[in-house]
Tab-separated table of C-alpha atoms in Angstrom:
chain	number	residue	atom	x	y	z
A	1	UNK	CA	2.968	21.660	-41.779
A	2	UNK	CA	6.111	21.045	-39.751
A	3	UNK	CA	6.360	22.853	-36.447
A	4	UNK	CA	9.140	25.389	-36.047
A	5	UNK	CA	10.726	26.694	-32.879
A	6	UNK	CA	12.480	30.024	-32.511
A	7	UNK	CA	13.947	31.936	-29.579
A	8	UNK	CA	11.391	34.460	-28.343
A	9	UNK	CA	13.757	37.400	-28.490
A	10	UNK	CA	17.212	38.491	-29.593
A	11	UNK	CA	19.280	41.641	-29.527
A	12	UNK	CA	21.865	42.782	-32.029
A	13	UNK	CA	24.026	45.872	-32.361
A	14	UNK	CA	23.463	48.161	-35.306
A	15	UNK	CA	25.850	47.408	-38.144
A	16	UNK	CA	26.543	43.861	-37.022
A	17	UNK	CA	25.181	40.688	-38.573
A	18	UNK	CA	21.982	39.396	-37.016
A	19	UNK	CA	21.726	35.600	-37.036
A	20	UNK	CA	18.261	34.267	-36.297
A	21	UNK	CA	17.990	30.505	-35.717
A	22	UNK	CA	15.036	28.263	-36.409
A	23	UNK	CA	14.537	24.585	-35.636
A	24	UNK	CA	12.287	22.528	-37.880
A	25	UNK	CA	13.313	18.995	-36.962
A	26	UNK	CA	10.128	17.393	-38.325
A	27	UNK	CA	10.295	19.042	-41.708
A	28	UNK	CA	9.376	16.770	-44.605
A	29	UNK	CA	11.084	16.509	-47.949
A	30	UNK	CA	8.706	18.733	-49.875
A	31	UNK	CA	8.495	21.513	-47.311
A	32	UNK	CA	10.262	24.793	-47.824
A	33	UNK	CA	11.513	27.118	-45.110
A	34	UNK	CA	10.023	30.603	-45.345
A	35	UNK	CA	10.938	33.713	-43.415
A	36	UNK	CA	8.672	36.693	-42.907
A	37	UNK	CA	9.010	39.688	-40.662
A	38	UNK	CA	6.491	42.016	-39.096
A	39	UNK	CA	7.376	45.530	-38.126
A	40	UNK	CA	5.181	46.924	-35.396
A	41	UNK	CA	1.573	47.526	-36.473
A	42	UNK	CA	2.189	46.511	-40.086
A	43	UNK	CA	1.409	43.435	-42.130
A	44	UNK	CA	4.106	40.756	-42.483
A	45	UNK	CA	6.730	41.143	-45.175
A	46	UNK	CA	8.217	38.241	-47.108
A	47	UNK	CA	11.987	37.959	-46.714
A	48	UNK	CA	13.290	34.770	-48.262
A	49	UNK	CA	12.609	31.071	-48.666
A	50	UNK	CA	14.571	27.927	-49.513
A	51	UNK	CA	14.345	24.161	-49.789
A	52	UNK	CA	17.808	22.763	-49.144
A	53	UNK	CA	20.348	25.062	-50.725
A	54	UNK	CA	21.475	28.273	-49.134
A	55	UNK	CA	19.764	31.320	-50.556
A	56	UNK	CA	20.615	35.000	-50.714
A	57	UNK	CA	18.685	38.033	-51.849
A	58	UNK	CA	18.892	41.763	-51.319
A	59	UNK	CA	17.409	41.498	-47.858
A	60	UNK	CA	19.032	38.475	-46.261
A	61	UNK	CA	20.731	35.116	-46.515
A	62	UNK	CA	19.244	31.790	-45.534
A	63	UNK	CA	21.478	28.973	-44.394
A	64	UNK	CA	19.835	25.544	-44.178
A	65	UNK	CA	21.670	22.663	-42.526
A	66	UNK	CA	22.394	19.587	-44.579
A	67	UNK	CA	19.855	17.505	-42.659
A	68	UNK	CA	17.355	20.368	-43.069
A	69	UNK	CA	16.391	20.233	-39.422
A	70	UNK	CA	17.383	23.807	-38.765
A	71	UNK	CA	18.146	27.037	-40.543
A	72	UNK	CA	19.536	30.499	-39.863
A	73	UNK	CA	18.399	33.783	-41.294
A	74	UNK	CA	21.240	36.262	-41.606
A	75	UNK	CA	20.803	40.006	-41.868
A	76	UNK	CA	24.372	40.957	-42.809
A	77	UNK	CA	24.416	44.576	-41.617
A	78	UNK	CA	21.498	45.152	-39.307
A	79	UNK	CA	19.962	48.604	-39.096
A	80	UNK	CA	17.486	50.057	-36.635
A	81	UNK	CA	14.760	49.530	-39.230
A	82	UNK	CA	15.322	45.783	-38.996
A	83	UNK	CA	13.763	45.757	-35.538
A	84	UNK	CA	10.759	43.476	-35.982
A	85	UNK	CA	9.299	40.070	-35.201
A	86	UNK	CA	10.769	37.448	-37.504
A	87	UNK	CA	8.749	34.352	-38.343
A	88	UNK	CA	10.188	31.085	-39.613
A	89	UNK	CA	7.623	28.819	-41.252
A	90	UNK	CA	8.090	25.450	-42.911
A	91	UNK	CA	5.558	24.760	-45.565
A	92	UNK	CA	4.980	22.720	-48.687
A	93	UNK	CA	4.826	24.968	-51.707
A	94	UNK	CA	1.462	23.732	-52.856
A	95	UNK	CA	-0.220	23.954	-49.474
A	96	UNK	CA	-3.188	26.246	-49.081
A	97	UNK	CA	-2.455	28.204	-45.962
A	98	UNK	CA	0.335	29.748	-43.942
A	99	UNK	CA	0.313	29.266	-40.187
A	100	UNK	CA	2.496	31.531	-38.052
A	101	UNK	CA	4.294	30.543	-34.862
A	102	UNK	CA	5.403	32.962	-32.166
A	103	UNK	CA	8.493	34.214	-33.991
A	104	UNK	CA	11.593	35.969	-32.673
A	105	UNK	CA	11.415	39.577	-31.576
A	106	UNK	CA	14.668	41.074	-32.868
A	107	UNK	CA	15.784	44.382	-31.417
A	108	UNK	CA	18.570	46.271	-33.109
A	109	UNK	CA	20.369	48.532	-30.672
A	110	UNK	CA	22.242	51.709	-31.645
B	1	UNK	CA	6.439	42.976	-55.061
B	2	UNK	CA	2.689	42.858	-55.503
B	3	UNK	CA	0.502	45.222	-53.518
B	4	UNK	CA	-2.346	44.318	-51.208
B	5	UNK	CA	-4.362	47.155	-49.743
B	6	UNK	CA	-6.714	47.100	-46.785
B	7	UNK	CA	-9.362	49.633	-45.906
B	8	UNK	CA	-9.956	51.099	-43.444
B	9	UNK	CA	-6.582	51.050	-41.718
B	10	UNK	CA	-8.280	51.748	-38.432
B	11	UNK	CA	-11.869	51.915	-37.248
B	12	UNK	CA	-13.624	52.627	-33.978
B	13	UNK	CA	-17.188	51.476	-33.528
B	14	UNK	CA	-19.810	51.044	-30.871
B	15	UNK	CA	-20.623	47.657	-29.449
B	16	UNK	CA	-23.356	45.914	-31.426
B	17	UNK	CA	-22.581	47.493	-34.773
B	18	UNK	CA	-21.108	45.727	-37.800
B	19	UNK	CA	-17.849	46.666	-39.438
B	20	UNK	CA	-16.655	45.793	-42.931
B	21	UNK	CA	-12.970	45.568	-43.847
B	22	UNK	CA	-11.897	45.400	-47.476
B	23	UNK	CA	-8.851	43.671	-48.864
B	24	UNK	CA	-7.802	44.422	-52.430
B	25	UNK	CA	-5.037	43.063	-54.591
B	26	UNK	CA	-4.070	46.130	-56.582
B	27	UNK	CA	-1.878	44.795	-59.351
B	28	UNK	CA	-2.560	41.091	-59.531
B	29	UNK	CA	-5.409	38.614	-59.433
B	30	UNK	CA	-5.764	36.593	-56.272
B	31	UNK	CA	-7.686	33.343	-56.330
B	32	UNK	CA	-7.071	32.876	-52.631
B	33	UNK	CA	-7.065	35.380	-49.813
B	34	UNK	CA	-6.470	34.748	-46.133
B	35	UNK	CA	-7.746	36.601	-43.112
B	36	UNK	CA	-5.733	36.770	-39.904
B	37	UNK	CA	-6.351	38.296	-36.511
B	38	UNK	CA	-3.630	39.469	-34.178
B	39	UNK	CA	-3.978	40.464	-30.546
B	40	UNK	CA	-1.323	42.641	-28.859
B	41	UNK	CA	2.044	40.910	-28.403
B	42	UNK	CA	0.726	37.744	-30.025
B	43	UNK	CA	1.307	36.066	-33.350
B	44	UNK	CA	-1.024	36.136	-36.319
B	45	UNK	CA	-3.879	33.688	-36.030
B	46	UNK	CA	-5.435	32.418	-39.232
B	47	UNK	CA	-9.196	32.939	-39.249
B	48	UNK	CA	-10.265	31.768	-42.668
B	49	UNK	CA	-9.259	31.046	-46.218
B	50	UNK	CA	-11.265	32.795	-48.881
B	51	UNK	CA	-11.499	31.474	-52.428
B	52	UNK	CA	-12.989	33.559	-55.205
B	53	UNK	CA	-16.520	32.523	-56.017
B	54	UNK	CA	-16.923	30.007	-53.231
B	55	UNK	CA	-17.599	29.909	-49.515
B	56	UNK	CA	-14.770	30.654	-47.158
B	57	UNK	CA	-13.146	27.908	-45.114
B	58	UNK	CA	-12.995	28.860	-41.454
B	59	UNK	CA	-10.457	27.671	-38.915
B	60	UNK	CA	-11.620	25.799	-35.883
B	61	UNK	CA	-13.087	28.084	-33.258
B	62	UNK	CA	-13.846	30.955	-35.631
B	63	UNK	CA	-17.564	31.743	-35.862
B	64	UNK	CA	-18.543	31.966	-39.508
B	65	UNK	CA	-21.775	33.789	-38.706
B	66	UNK	CA	-19.880	36.454	-36.807
B	67	UNK	CA	-17.043	36.927	-39.257
B	68	UNK	CA	-18.628	37.050	-42.688
B	69	UNK	CA	-16.214	36.705	-45.561
B	70	UNK	CA	-17.042	37.479	-49.169
B	71	UNK	CA	-14.642	37.005	-52.072
B	72	UNK	CA	-16.721	38.110	-55.006
B	73	UNK	CA	-13.913	38.952	-57.411
B	74	UNK	CA	-10.293	38.105	-58.056
B	75	UNK	CA	-9.184	41.391	-56.538
B	76	UNK	CA	-11.487	41.911	-53.564
B	77	UNK	CA	-12.320	40.080	-50.375
B	78	UNK	CA	-14.279	41.568	-47.496
B	79	UNK	CA	-14.474	40.655	-43.830
B	80	UNK	CA	-17.530	41.831	-41.926
B	81	UNK	CA	-17.460	41.652	-38.156
B	82	UNK	CA	-21.115	41.426	-37.211
B	83	UNK	CA	-22.481	42.699	-33.920
B	84	UNK	CA	-19.012	43.633	-32.779
B	85	UNK	CA	-18.102	43.499	-29.099
B	86	UNK	CA	-15.057	44.809	-27.233
B	87	UNK	CA	-13.429	41.364	-27.327
B	88	UNK	CA	-13.416	41.613	-31.136
B	89	UNK	CA	-11.015	44.537	-30.906
B	90	UNK	CA	-7.930	43.378	-32.735
B	91	UNK	CA	-5.589	43.897	-35.677
B	92	UNK	CA	-7.045	42.206	-38.759
B	93	UNK	CA	-4.686	41.380	-41.605
B	94	UNK	CA	-5.426	39.965	-45.014
B	95	UNK	CA	-3.083	38.318	-47.436
B	96	UNK	CA	-3.419	37.285	-51.040
B	97	UNK	CA	-1.721	34.783	-53.243
B	98	UNK	CA	-1.118	35.206	-56.938
B	99	UNK	CA	-2.451	32.697	-59.384
B	100	UNK	CA	1.072	31.441	-59.932
B	101	UNK	CA	2.470	30.671	-56.590
B	102	UNK	CA	2.521	29.061	-53.215
B	103	UNK	CA	3.276	30.777	-49.908
B	104	UNK	CA	6.402	32.379	-51.323
B	105	UNK	CA	4.122	34.517	-53.408
B	106	UNK	CA	1.948	35.559	-50.491
B	107	UNK	CA	1.499	39.294	-49.998
B	108	UNK	CA	0.051	40.969	-46.949
B	109	UNK	CA	-2.048	44.059	-46.460
B	110	UNK	CA	-1.148	46.807	-44.034
B	111	UNK	CA	-3.696	45.603	-41.505
B	112	UNK	CA	-6.870	47.123	-40.078
B	113	UNK	CA	-7.070	47.967	-36.407
B	114	UNK	CA	-10.561	47.558	-34.994
B	115	UNK	CA	-11.505	49.067	-31.660
B	116	UNK	CA	-14.960	48.289	-30.315
B	117	UNK	CA	-16.156	50.538	-27.522
């Protein structure tokens, strides 16, 4: 699986868009980009995933650069409940296991 | 989304005792379940991959005789921490994958916090 790098922490004001970057410069052609988040003392929660096109769902948007070497997760209107550690993982869809990096600790401030 | 339940959510035990944690997929069948361990302020560390009806595959550095994994049915996997010691105190999380999908269809339990005195 390709290695991803994320900033260790970020802050965002409540109500603003939170943009979380992720670098995956060694990603291969069949690897997707997945985002999960973990709220304190809970199990991770799936957010979104994509291959090369931008994706949007009810939780977030995922913007993947054309060369696929980086991506940005966008929470359009962050709330206090979005405070969590966000993990970006690049992974082939048929692979057996999911390996987590250190993630970004996002703090939403009132 | 699909529901994965862990039990107990927290447990305190004495050093030297064994503790069993259950992971159930409540509304789907899971051929593969994963066990993770997480220490405070650290990321999830994969311990083992559990396939229904076969032996678990352990990650490097994880003692298979200490962390016994059983995946006897398509809806239940158990992790038993044998002869637990204070250094085994951690947050244990399981996840399960549906028959259909890859990691995008991976669902996580709520976690089980183990404290060994």
